[in-house]
Coordinates of C-alpha atoms in Angstrom, one line a residue:
Chain A
M1 CA 17.0 -56.2 22.8
R2 CA 17.7 -54.4 26.1
G3 CA 18.9 -51.4 24.2
N4 CA 15.7 -51.3 22.4
K5 CA 13.7 -51.4 25.6
L6 CA 15.6 -48.5 26.9
T7 CA 15.0 -46.4 23.9
R8 CA 11.4 -47.3 24.0
A9 CA 11.2 -46.2 27.6
T10 CA 12.6 -42.7 26.8
Q11 CA 10.6 -42.2 23.7
E12 CA 7.0 -41.5 22.8
P13 CA 5.2 -44.3 21.0
A14 CA 5.6 -44.3 17.2
W15 CA 2.1 -43.1 16.5
V16 CA 2.5 -40.0 18.7
R17 CA 5.7 -39.2 17.0
Y18 CA 4.3 -39.5 13.5
T19 CA 1.1 -37.6 14.4
L20 CA 3.2 -34.7 15.7
L21 CA 5.5 -34.8 12.8
T22 CA 2.6 -34.9 10.3
V23 CA 0.8 -32.0 12.1
G24 CA 4.0 -29.9 12.1
L25 CA 5.0 -30.6 8.6
G26 CA 1.5 -30.3 7.3
F27 CA 1.2 -26.9 8.9
L28 CA 4.4 -25.8 7.4
F29 CA 3.4 -27.1 4.0
F30 CA 0.0 -25.4 4.0
F31 CA 0.9 -22.1 5.5
L32 CA 4.4 -21.6 4.2
G33 CA 5.2 -24.0 1.4
L34 CA 2.0 -23.8 -0.6
P35 CA 1.7 -19.9 -0.5
L36 CA 5.3 -19.7 -1.6
V37 CA 4.7 -22.0 -4.5
A38 CA 1.5 -20.2 -5.3
V39 CA 3.4 -16.9 -5.7
F40 CA 5.6 -18.4 -8.4
V41 CA 2.7 -20.3 -10.0
E42 CA 0.6 -17.1 -10.3
A43 CA 3.6 -15.1 -11.5
L44 CA 4.3 -17.6 -14.2
A45 CA 0.6 -18.3 -15.0
Q46 CA 1.0 -16.8 -18.5
G47 CA 4.4 -18.1 -19.2
L48 CA 8.0 -17.0 -18.7
P49 CA 8.1 -14.3 -21.3
I50 CA 5.2 -12.4 -19.8
Y51 CA 6.7 -12.9 -16.3
L52 CA 10.0 -11.4 -17.5
E53 CA 8.1 -8.6 -19.3
A54 CA 6.4 -7.7 -16.0
L55 CA 9.7 -7.5 -14.3
K56 CA 11.2 -5.4 -17.0
E57 CA 8.7 -2.6 -16.5
S58 CA 10.5 0.5 -15.4
E59 CA 8.3 1.0 -12.3
T60 CA 8.9 -2.5 -11.1
R61 CA 12.6 -2.1 -11.6
S62 CA 12.7 1.1 -9.8
A63 CA 10.8 -0.4 -6.9
I64 CA 13.4 -3.2 -6.7
W65 CA 16.2 -0.7 -6.8
L66 CA 14.6 1.5 -4.1
T67 CA 14.0 -1.5 -1.9
I68 CA 17.7 -2.3 -2.1
V69 CA 18.8 1.4 -1.6
I70 CA 16.7 1.7 1.5
A71 CA 18.0 -1.6 3.0
L72 CA 21.6 -0.4 2.3
A73 CA 21.0 3.1 3.7
V74 CA 19.7 1.9 7.0
L75 CA 22.4 -0.7 7.4
P76 CA 25.3 1.5 8.7
F77 CA 23.0 3.2 11.2
N78 CA 21.7 -0.1 12.4
I79 CA 25.2 -1.5 12.9
L80 CA 26.5 1.5 14.6
F81 CA 23.5 1.8 16.9
G82 CA 23.2 -1.9 17.5
V83 CA 26.9 -2.5 18.5
A84 CA 27.0 0.7 20.6
A85 CA 23.8 -0.1 22.5
A86 CA 24.7 -3.8 23.0
W87 CA 28.1 -2.9 24.2
A88 CA 26.8 -0.3 26.7
I89 CA 24.2 -2.7 28.0
A90 CA 26.3 -5.9 28.1
K91 CA 29.6 -4.5 29.4
F92 CA 28.7 -1.6 31.7
E93 CA 26.5 -0.8 34.7
F94 CA 24.7 2.5 34.5
K95 CA 21.6 4.3 35.6
G96 CA 18.7 3.9 33.3
K97 CA 20.0 0.7 31.8
S98 CA 16.7 -1.0 32.0
L99 CA 15.0 2.0 30.5
L100 CA 17.3 1.8 27.5
I101 CA 16.5 -1.9 27.1
T102 CA 12.8 -1.1 27.1
L103 CA 13.3 1.7 24.5
I104 CA 15.2 -0.7 22.2
D105 CA 12.2 -3.0 22.3
L106 CA 9.8 -0.2 21.5
P107 CA 9.7 -0.7 17.7
F108 CA 8.7 -4.3 18.3
A109 CA 5.8 -3.2 20.4
V110 CA 4.6 -0.3 18.3
S111 CA 2.5 -1.2 15.3
P112 CA 4.4 -0.2 12.1
V113 CA 1.4 1.9 10.9
V114 CA 1.6 3.9 14.1
A115 CA 5.3 4.3 13.6
G116 CA 4.7 5.8 10.2
L117 CA 2.0 8.1 11.6
I118 CA 4.5 9.3 14.1
F119 CA 6.7 10.6 11.3
I120 CA 3.8 12.3 9.6
L121 CA 3.0 14.0 12.9
M122 CA 6.6 15.2 13.2
F123 CA 7.5 16.1 9.6
G124 CA 4.1 16.3 7.8
S125 CA 3.0 19.7 6.6
Q126 CA 0.6 19.9 9.6
G127 CA 3.2 18.4 11.9
Y128 CA 5.6 19.9 14.4
F129 CA 8.5 20.6 12.0
G130 CA 6.3 20.7 8.9
E131 CA 6.3 24.5 8.3
W132 CA 10.0 24.8 9.1
L133 CA 10.9 22.1 6.7
A134 CA 8.6 23.5 4.0
A135 CA 10.3 26.9 4.4
K136 CA 13.7 25.3 3.9
D137 CA 12.3 23.2 1.1
V138 CA 13.5 20.0 2.7
K139 CA 11.3 17.0 1.8
I140 CA 11.3 14.2 4.4
I141 CA 7.8 12.8 4.3
F142 CA 6.6 11.4 0.9
A143 CA 10.2 11.2 -0.2
V144 CA 13.0 8.7 0.3
P145 CA 14.4 10.3 3.5
G146 CA 11.1 9.7 5.3
M147 CA 11.0 6.1 4.1
I148 CA 14.6 5.5 5.3
L149 CA 13.7 7.0 8.7
A150 CA 10.6 4.8 9.0
T151 CA 12.5 1.7 8.0
L152 CA 15.3 2.6 10.5
F153 CA 12.7 2.9 13.3
I154 CA 11.3 -0.5 12.5
T155 CA 14.6 -2.3 12.1
F156 CA 16.9 -0.8 14.7
P157 CA 16.3 -3.3 17.5
F158 CA 17.3 -6.4 15.5
I159 CA 21.1 -6.1 15.8
A160 CA 21.1 -4.9 19.4
R161 CA 18.7 -7.7 20.4
E162 CA 21.0 -10.2 18.8
L163 CA 24.2 -8.9 20.3
I164 CA 23.1 -8.2 23.9
P165 CA 22.8 -11.8 25.1
L166 CA 25.9 -12.8 23.1
M167 CA 28.0 -10.1 24.6
Q168 CA 26.6 -10.7 28.1
S169 CA 27.5 -14.4 27.9
Q170 CA 31.0 -13.5 26.7
G171 CA 31.6 -11.3 29.7
K172 CA 34.3 -8.6 29.7
D173 CA 37.3 -10.7 30.8
E174 CA 38.9 -10.7 27.4
E175 CA 38.5 -6.9 27.0
E176 CA 39.9 -6.3 30.4
A177 CA 42.9 -8.5 29.6
A178 CA 43.5 -6.6 26.4
I179 CA 43.4 -3.2 28.2
S180 CA 45.7 -4.5 31.0
L181 CA 48.2 -5.7 28.3
G182 CA 48.3 -2.1 27.0
A183 CA 45.8 -2.1 24.1
S184 CA 44.0 1.1 23.2
G185 CA 40.3 1.2 23.2
W186 CA 40.1 0.9 19.4
Q187 CA 42.6 -1.9 19.4
M188 CA 40.6 -3.8 21.9
F189 CA 37.4 -3.3 19.9
W190 CA 38.9 -4.3 16.5
R191 CA 41.0 -7.2 17.8
V192 CA 39.0 -8.6 20.7
T193 CA 35.3 -7.5 20.7
L194 CA 34.6 -7.5 17.0
P195 CA 36.0 -11.0 16.3
N196 CA 34.0 -12.3 19.2
I197 CA 30.7 -10.9 18.0
K198 CA 31.2 -11.0 14.2
W199 CA 28.8 -13.9 13.5
G200 CA 26.2 -12.6 15.9
L201 CA 26.5 -9.2 14.2
L202 CA 26.1 -10.7 10.8
Y203 CA 23.1 -12.6 11.9
G204 CA 21.5 -9.4 13.2
V205 CA 22.3 -7.6 10.0
I206 CA 20.6 -10.4 8.0
L207 CA 17.5 -10.2 10.2
S208 CA 17.2 -6.4 10.1
N209 CA 17.9 -6.5 6.3
A210 CA 15.1 -9.0 5.7
R211 CA 12.7 -6.8 7.7
A212 CA 13.9 -3.6 5.9
M213 CA 13.1 -5.1 2.5
G214 CA 9.8 -6.5 3.5
E215 CA 8.5 -3.6 5.6
F216 CA 5.0 -2.5 4.5
G217 CA 3.0 -0.6 7.1
A218 CA 5.3 2.2 8.2
V219 CA 6.7 2.8 4.8
S220 CA 3.3 2.8 3.2
V221 CA 2.2 5.7 5.4
V222 CA 5.2 7.9 4.6
S223 CA 5.7 6.9 1.0
G224 CA 3.2 9.0 -1.0
H225 CA 3.2 6.1 -3.5
I226 CA 4.8 8.1 -6.3
R227 CA 5.5 5.6 -9.0
G228 CA 9.1 5.1 -10.0
E229 CA 10.1 7.3 -7.1
T230 CA 8.8 6.3 -3.7
N231 CA 7.4 2.8 -4.3
T232 CA 9.2 0.0 -2.6
L233 CA 8.6 -3.6 -3.7
P234 CA 6.0 -4.4 -1.0
L235 CA 4.1 -1.2 -1.8
H236 CA 4.3 -1.9 -5.5
V237 CA 2.9 -5.4 -5.1
E238 CA -0.2 -4.0 -3.4
I239 CA -0.7 -1.3 -6.0
L240 CA -0.4 -3.7 -8.9
Y241 CA -2.8 -6.1 -7.2
N242 CA -5.3 -3.3 -6.7
E243 CA -5.1 -2.5 -10.3
Y244 CA -6.1 -6.0 -11.3
N245 CA -2.6 -6.6 -12.6
A246 CA -2.2 -10.0 -11.1
I247 CA 0.8 -11.1 -13.2
G248 CA 2.7 -7.9 -12.4
A249 CA 1.8 -8.2 -8.7
F250 CA 2.9 -11.8 -8.3
A251 CA 6.0 -11.2 -10.4
A252 CA 7.1 -8.4 -8.0
A253 CA 6.1 -10.6 -5.1
S254 CA 8.3 -13.4 -6.5
V255 CA 11.3 -11.1 -6.4
L256 CA 10.5 -10.3 -2.8
A257 CA 10.2 -14.1 -2.1
L258 CA 13.5 -14.7 -3.8
L259 CA 15.2 -12.0 -1.7
A260 CA 13.7 -13.7 1.3
L261 CA 15.0 -17.1 0.2
V262 CA 18.5 -15.7 -0.3
T263 CA 18.3 -14.2 3.2
L264 CA 17.2 -17.6 4.6
V265 CA 20.2 -19.3 3.1
A266 CA 22.6 -16.6 4.3
K267 CA 21.0 -16.9 7.8
T268 CA 21.4 -20.7 7.8
I269 CA 25.0 -20.5 6.8
V270 CA 25.7 -17.9 9.5
E271 CA 23.9 -20.0 12.1
W272 CA 25.9 -23.0 11.1
R273 CA 29.2 -21.1 11.3
M274 CA 28.2 -19.7 14.7
K275 CA 27.5 -23.1 16.0
A276 CA 30.7 -24.5 14.6
E277 CA 32.7 -21.8 16.3
T278 CA 31.2 -22.3 19.7
D279 CA 31.6 -26.0 19.5
M280 CA 35.2 -25.5 18.6
L281 CA 35.7 -23.1 21.5
N282 CA 34.0 -25.5 23.9
A283 CA 36.2 -28.3 22.8
E284 CA 39.3 -26.2 23.2
L285 CA 38.5 -25.0 26.6
P286 CA 36.9 -27.9 28.4
G287 CA 37.5 -26.5 31.9
E288 CA 36.4 -23.0 31.3
K289 CA 32.9 -23.5 30.1
T290 CA 31.2 -22.1 33.2
S291 CA 31.1 -18.4 33.3
Chain B
M1 CA 23.6 20.6 9.4
T2 CA 20.5 21.4 7.4
H3 CA 22.7 21.8 4.4
F4 CA 24.2 18.4 5.0
R5 CA 20.9 16.7 5.3
K6 CA 19.5 18.5 2.3
S7 CA 22.4 17.3 0.2
I8 CA 22.0 13.7 1.4
A9 CA 18.4 13.9 0.6
T10 CA 19.1 15.3 -2.9
V11 CA 21.7 12.7 -3.6
L12 CA 19.4 9.9 -2.5
L13 CA 16.5 11.3 -4.5
S14 CA 18.6 11.7 -7.7
L15 CA 19.9 8.2 -7.1
V16 CA 16.4 6.9 -7.2
A17 CA 14.7 9.2 -9.6
G18 CA 17.4 10.0 -12.0
A19 CA 18.1 13.6 -12.9
A20 CA 15.0 15.4 -14.1
L21 CA 15.6 17.1 -17.3
A22 CA 12.1 18.3 -18.0
D23 CA 11.1 22.0 -17.9
A24 CA 8.4 21.2 -15.4
T25 CA 7.4 18.2 -13.3
L26 CA 3.9 17.5 -12.4
L27 CA 2.7 15.0 -9.8
N28 CA -0.8 13.6 -10.2
A29 CA -2.2 12.1 -7.0
S30 CA -5.0 9.7 -8.1
Y31 CA -7.2 6.9 -7.0
D32 CA -6.4 3.2 -7.1
V33 CA -7.5 1.9 -10.4
A34 CA -6.9 5.1 -12.5
R35 CA -3.5 3.9 -13.6
D36 CA -4.6 2.7 -17.0
V37 CA -6.3 6.0 -17.7
Y38 CA -3.3 8.2 -16.9
K39 CA -0.7 5.8 -18.2
D40 CA -2.1 6.4 -21.7
Y41 CA -3.1 10.0 -21.1
N42 CA 0.2 11.3 -19.8
P43 CA 2.2 10.7 -23.0
M44 CA -0.7 12.3 -25.0
F45 CA -0.5 15.4 -22.8
Q46 CA 3.3 15.5 -23.0
K47 CA 3.1 15.5 -26.8
Y48 CA 0.4 18.1 -26.8
W49 CA 2.2 20.4 -24.5
K50 CA 5.5 20.1 -26.3
A51 CA 3.7 21.1 -29.6
N52 CA 1.7 23.9 -28.1
A53 CA 3.8 25.4 -25.4
G54 CA 7.2 24.2 -26.5
E55 CA 7.9 22.7 -23.0
S56 CA 8.7 19.2 -22.0
V57 CA 6.8 18.1 -18.9
E58 CA 7.7 15.2 -16.7
L59 CA 4.6 13.5 -15.3
K60 CA 4.6 11.4 -12.2
Q61 CA 1.7 9.4 -10.8
S62 CA 0.8 8.5 -7.3
H63 CA -2.0 6.0 -6.8
G64 CA -3.8 4.8 -3.7
G65 CA -7.2 4.7 -2.0
S66 CA -8.9 8.0 -2.8
T67 CA -9.2 9.2 0.8
K68 CA -5.7 8.1 1.7
Q69 CA -4.4 10.1 -1.2
V70 CA -6.0 13.3 -0.2
R71 CA -4.8 12.8 3.4
A72 CA -1.3 12.5 2.0
V73 CA -1.7 15.7 0.0
A74 CA -3.0 17.5 3.1
D75 CA 0.1 16.1 5.0
G76 CA 2.5 17.5 2.4
L77 CA 2.6 15.2 -0.6
E78 CA 3.4 17.8 -3.3
A79 CA 0.8 16.8 -5.9
D80 CA 0.1 19.5 -8.5
V81 CA -3.2 18.0 -9.4
V82 CA -5.6 15.6 -7.8
T83 CA -7.8 13.3 -9.9
M84 CA -10.1 11.4 -7.5
N85 CA -13.3 9.3 -7.6
Q86 CA -15.2 11.2 -4.9
A87 CA -16.1 14.8 -4.5
N88 CA -15.9 14.5 -0.7
D89 CA -12.2 13.9 -1.0
I90 CA -11.5 17.1 -3.0
Q91 CA -13.9 19.0 -0.7
F92 CA -11.6 17.9 2.2
L93 CA -8.7 19.6 0.5
A94 CA -10.8 22.7 -0.2
E95 CA -11.5 22.9 3.6
K96 CA -7.8 22.7 4.2
A97 CA -7.3 25.6 1.7
L98 CA -5.2 23.4 -0.6
V99 CA -7.6 23.6 -3.5
A100 CA -9.9 26.5 -4.5
K101 CA -13.2 26.7 -2.6
D102 CA -15.1 26.8 -6.0
W103 CA -13.0 23.9 -7.4
A104 CA -16.1 22.3 -9.0
K105 CA -16.6 25.4 -11.1
K106 CA -13.0 25.7 -12.4
F107 CA -13.6 23.1 -15.0
P108 CA -16.7 22.0 -17.0
N109 CA -19.2 19.3 -15.9
N110 CA -18.7 19.8 -12.2
A111 CA -14.9 19.3 -12.8
S112 CA -15.5 15.7 -13.7
P113 CA -14.1 14.9 -17.2
Y114 CA -15.7 11.5 -17.3
T115 CA -18.3 9.4 -15.4
S116 CA -19.3 5.9 -14.6
A117 CA -22.4 4.2 -13.3
M118 CA -23.1 1.7 -10.5
V119 CA -24.0 -1.7 -12.0
F120 CA -24.6 -5.2 -10.8
I121 CA -22.1 -8.0 -11.5
V122 CA -24.0 -11.4 -11.3
R123 CA -22.9 -15.0 -11.8
K124 CA -23.0 -16.3 -15.3
G125 CA -26.5 -16.8 -16.7
N126 CA -27.9 -14.6 -13.8
P127 CA -29.2 -17.7 -12.0
K128 CA -31.1 -15.6 -9.4
A129 CA -32.6 -13.4 -12.1
L130 CA -31.5 -10.2 -10.5
K131 CA -32.8 -7.3 -12.5
D132 CA -33.2 -4.3 -10.3
W133 CA -32.6 -3.0 -6.8
S134 CA -35.7 -4.6 -5.4
D135 CA -34.3 -8.0 -6.3
L136 CA -31.2 -7.3 -4.2
A137 CA -33.3 -6.7 -1.1
A138 CA -35.3 -9.9 -1.6
P139 CA -34.9 -12.5 1.1
G140 CA -32.2 -15.1 0.6
I141 CA -30.0 -13.0 -1.8
Q142 CA -26.4 -12.2 -0.8
V143 CA -25.1 -8.8 -1.8
I144 CA -21.4 -8.0 -1.9
L145 CA -20.3 -4.4 -1.4
P146 CA -17.6 -2.6 0.4
H147 CA -18.3 -0.7 3.6
P148 CA -20.7 2.1 2.9
K149 CA -19.3 4.3 5.7
N150 CA -15.8 4.6 4.4
T151 CA -15.5 3.6 0.8
G152 CA -16.7 5.4 -2.3
N153 CA -17.9 2.2 -3.8
G154 CA -20.0 1.3 -0.8
R155 CA -21.4 4.9 -0.5
N156 CA -22.4 4.9 -4.1
T157 CA -24.2 1.6 -3.8
Y158 CA -26.0 2.8 -0.7
L159 CA -27.1 6.1 -2.3
S160 CA -28.2 4.4 -5.5
A161 CA -30.5 2.0 -3.7
W162 CA -31.8 4.9 -1.6
A163 CA -32.5 7.0 -4.7
W164 CA -34.2 4.1 -6.5
A165 CA -36.5 3.5 -3.5
L166 CA -37.2 7.2 -3.2
K167 CA -38.3 7.4 -6.9
Q168 CA -40.7 4.5 -6.6
P169 CA -44.5 5.3 -6.5
G170 CA -45.2 6.5 -3.0
G171 CA -41.5 6.7 -2.2
S172 CA -40.3 8.6 0.9
D173 CA -37.2 8.9 2.9
A174 CA -38.6 6.7 5.6
K175 CA -39.4 4.0 3.0
A176 CA -36.0 4.4 1.3
Q177 CA -34.3 3.9 4.7
E178 CA -36.3 0.8 5.3
F179 CA -35.5 -0.5 1.8
V180 CA -31.8 0.2 2.1
G181 CA -31.9 -1.5 5.5
K182 CA -33.3 -4.7 3.9
L183 CA -30.6 -4.6 1.2
L184 CA -27.8 -4.1 3.7
R185 CA -29.1 -7.1 5.8
N186 CA -28.4 -9.1 2.7
A187 CA -24.7 -8.4 2.8
P188 CA -22.9 -11.2 4.5
L189 CA -20.0 -8.9 5.2
F190 CA -18.7 -5.5 4.2
A191 CA -15.5 -5.7 2.2
A192 CA -12.6 -3.3 3.0
G193 CA -12.5 -1.7 -0.5
G194 CA -13.5 -2.1 -4.1
R195 CA -10.8 -4.5 -4.9
D196 CA -11.4 -6.5 -1.8
A197 CA -15.1 -6.8 -2.7
T198 CA -14.2 -8.1 -6.2
T199 CA -11.9 -10.7 -4.7
T200 CA -14.7 -11.8 -2.3
F201 CA -17.2 -12.2 -5.1
M202 CA -15.0 -13.6 -7.9
Q203 CA -12.3 -15.5 -6.2
R204 CA -14.0 -16.7 -3.0
G205 CA -17.2 -17.2 -4.8
L206 CA -19.3 -15.5 -2.1
G207 CA -22.6 -13.8 -2.8
D208 CA -25.1 -13.6 -5.7
V209 CA -24.3 -10.1 -6.8
L210 CA -21.5 -7.5 -6.5
V211 CA -22.3 -3.9 -6.9
T212 CA -19.5 -1.8 -8.5
F213 CA -18.6 0.7 -11.1
E214 CA -19.3 0.0 -14.7
S215 CA -15.7 0.7 -15.5
E216 CA -14.6 -1.9 -12.9
A217 CA -16.5 -4.6 -14.7
E218 CA -13.9 -4.4 -17.6
M219 CA -11.1 -4.7 -15.1
I220 CA -12.7 -7.8 -13.6
A221 CA -13.0 -9.2 -17.1
K222 CA -9.3 -8.6 -17.7
E223 CA -8.4 -10.7 -14.7
F224 CA -11.1 -13.2 -14.3
G225 CA -12.3 -13.7 -17.9
K226 CA -15.3 -12.2 -19.6
G227 CA -17.4 -15.3 -19.7
N228 CA -17.5 -15.8 -15.9
F229 CA -20.0 -13.1 -15.0
E230 CA -22.7 -10.8 -16.4
V231 CA -23.3 -7.1 -16.0
V232 CA -26.8 -6.0 -15.1
Y233 CA -28.0 -2.4 -15.4
P234 CA -30.7 -1.5 -12.9
S235 CA -33.6 0.8 -13.8
L236 CA -32.0 3.7 -12.1
T237 CA -28.5 4.1 -10.8
M238 CA -26.0 6.7 -9.8
Q239 CA -23.9 8.5 -12.3
T240 CA -20.5 8.6 -10.5
E241 CA -18.2 11.5 -11.1
F242 CA -14.4 11.6 -11.1
P243 CA -13.6 15.1 -10.0
V244 CA -10.3 16.8 -10.7
A245 CA -8.6 19.9 -9.2
V246 CA -5.4 21.9 -9.2
V247 CA -3.7 22.0 -5.8
E248 CA -3.3 25.7 -5.5
K249 CA -0.8 25.7 -2.7
V250 CA 1.6 23.3 -4.5
V251 CA 1.4 24.9 -7.9
D252 CA 2.0 28.4 -6.4
K253 CA 5.0 27.1 -4.6
K254 CA 6.4 25.2 -7.6
G255 CA 5.3 27.7 -10.2
T256 CA 3.5 25.0 -12.2
R257 CA 0.0 26.5 -12.3
K258 CA 0.0 26.9 -16.1
Q259 CA 1.0 23.4 -16.8
A260 CA -1.2 21.8 -14.1
T261 CA -4.3 23.7 -15.4
A262 CA -3.5 22.7 -19.0
Y263 CA -3.0 19.1 -17.9
L264 CA -6.5 18.9 -16.4
E265 CA -8.1 21.0 -19.2
Y266 CA -6.8 18.6 -21.8
L267 CA -8.8 15.8 -20.2
W268 CA -11.8 17.4 -22.0
S269 CA -10.1 17.4 -25.4
K270 CA -11.2 14.9 -28.0
E271 CA -8.0 12.9 -27.3
G272 CA -8.5 13.0 -23.6
Q273 CA -12.2 12.0 -23.9
E274 CA -11.5 9.2 -26.3
N275 CA -8.8 7.8 -23.9
A276 CA -11.4 7.8 -21.1
A277 CA -13.8 5.9 -23.3
Q278 CA -11.2 3.4 -24.2
N279 CA -10.7 2.8 -20.5
Y280 CA -14.5 2.2 -20.1
L281 CA -15.3 5.5 -18.5
R282 CA -18.2 7.4 -20.0
P283 CA -16.9 10.4 -21.8
R284 CA -18.7 13.8 -21.5
D285 CA -18.4 14.2 -25.2
A286 CA -21.8 13.1 -26.7
E287 CA -20.3 12.1 -30.0
L288 CA -17.7 9.8 -28.5
L289 CA -20.3 8.4 -26.1
K290 CA -22.2 7.3 -29.2
K291 CA -19.1 6.1 -30.9
Y292 CA -18.3 3.8 -28.0
G293 CA -22.0 2.9 -27.5
A294 CA -21.2 -0.8 -27.4
F295 CA -19.4 -0.2 -24.1
F296 CA -22.0 2.1 -22.7
P297 CA -25.6 0.9 -23.0
P298 CA -28.1 3.6 -22.2
V299 CA -29.0 3.7 -18.5
K300 CA -31.1 6.0 -16.5
T301 CA -28.9 7.7 -14.0
F302 CA -29.2 10.4 -11.3
T303 CA -26.5 12.6 -9.9
V304 CA -25.8 13.1 -6.2
D305 CA -26.5 16.8 -6.7
E306 CA -30.0 16.1 -8.1
V307 CA -31.2 13.7 -5.5
F308 CA -29.1 14.4 -2.4
G309 CA -28.2 18.1 -2.9
G310 CA -24.5 17.5 -3.2
A311 CA -21.9 15.1 -2.0
N312 CA -21.3 16.9 1.3
K313 CA -24.9 16.9 2.2
A314 CA -25.3 13.3 1.3
F315 CA -22.3 12.4 3.4
A316 CA -23.6 14.4 6.4
T317 CA -27.1 12.9 6.2
H318 CA -26.1 9.3 5.6
F319 CA -22.5 8.5 6.6
K320 CA -21.5 10.8 9.4
D321 CA -21.6 9.3 12.9
G322 CA -25.3 9.0 13.8
G323 CA -26.4 9.3 10.1
T324 CA -28.9 7.0 8.4
F325 CA -26.3 4.2 8.0
D326 CA -25.6 4.1 11.7
Q327 CA -29.3 4.1 12.4
I328 CA -29.9 1.2 10.1
Y329 CA -26.9 -0.6 11.3
V330 CA -27.8 -0.2 15.0
A331 CA -31.4 -1.3 14.2
K332 CA -29.9 -4.5 12.7

């Protein structure tokens, strides 16, 4: 009985808890669950064969393919930039550090449409480099390179943002120990830094990947919407919808939703591994938790 | 460095597009809902061109909002031809020297291979008995249309109502402006575009009448079912044109002038005209218009040139900043 009283003293009354829970879950259901279900219901409205037929269309397939190509193309750049920036910021003191941090956040602050327009201003035929590019017959805008650039701009903060706090909390003791024991810079990176950040890095990769695949605004501006050539999935969904092809639009949207669900599962697994690892470390080093 | 970038770009492009094996490649930048028209038309032209010129052509399509599309072409989208739903948009390219100044004379019929008309879509059974423009301006009626200032759909509706009021006994510009003002005050909102207006009317069930293209009515039927609405033809309405043009700068650069011109000319062939009719666009060919008469009931129409002295003048008078639309809307 006494235990019960204690719990009661530290907890809100039941009705408060249940109301909060209902509000929270209700919100999730109506604004996340229901639309997600609706996408699949609409896509399958005329049966599975018609759904599959819609996905088999060559333009839809090429949109899926292009979405994956762009996501893969930006990945190495994002990893390279993200790790380099996070390393510089977390492990070194230098002039202009806060400026760099602000710049990394810039894509979060700038509207994607504006980001796309920036590239038009730079590389469009009336832009700064437009004539020069046209003379060399290099196509950036309204072609895949421009779409990759726009996606890169939108997604580059994710990995750095994920790694900076992680690397800052880890400090540089282990790296210093490695160097003092005679490791080369690369050895230190591969054997000490990378293993320490691998889950955080993977988490950042997943986040930036999800954003790369779902990006609409910036890519829409620079795409040119050439069917089968410069249409990514989100753009394709919009176009199909505008053409009164609801089945096709929702079928394409369902593929995007599936990609998002896969990302979500991957993200959950990584989060779980990250937590398991920190718990293990904390358990092993009880005295050294404070940094 | 340039070389390197170029090769990356080429590799990526070929990855995505697959190697192009055709003798020539044409890109057609077109408006939103034109896909069905050109999806059927492109293979027809490919066959025709192969038989007559012995060349295979690869045809690519780009679709989007009409104005957005011409902006992209002006910014470097390498479209060989533009097929739009507003003369203003092609005029914009003419001003940028991308298409010929006299583009409207390069092809027959004002360079518009097919037309449509602005019609009313009303609820099943026409419960509010809406027959003509005057009914739309009556108190208590809700009219759904896209924004007149920046959408073709909205502009056509505005000008149709204006022209109707002008042609009434004792009609004048001042009376027309007053009438259009009344009609616009019946709009609970301005939709962002044609498709958005349709969704507002059909899916959200807002409004008593939707004003849109005759050709759009069939698309609405395709998605929402034929029995759910009725089409009403007003006593006078606008004949909307769908102008086409060759993008001079691009075809000169790519060396595709011959193919691009033939591609557009073929729109006026029997096959091209019949394809338009089958997509619910009124063909210019009188015989075919008759043959598909069931789709196209007779309707009294006017053209922008007749009543407003051309699309540019209409735009300047009515939709530029400070034009009649702004005056009406401020007065509201």
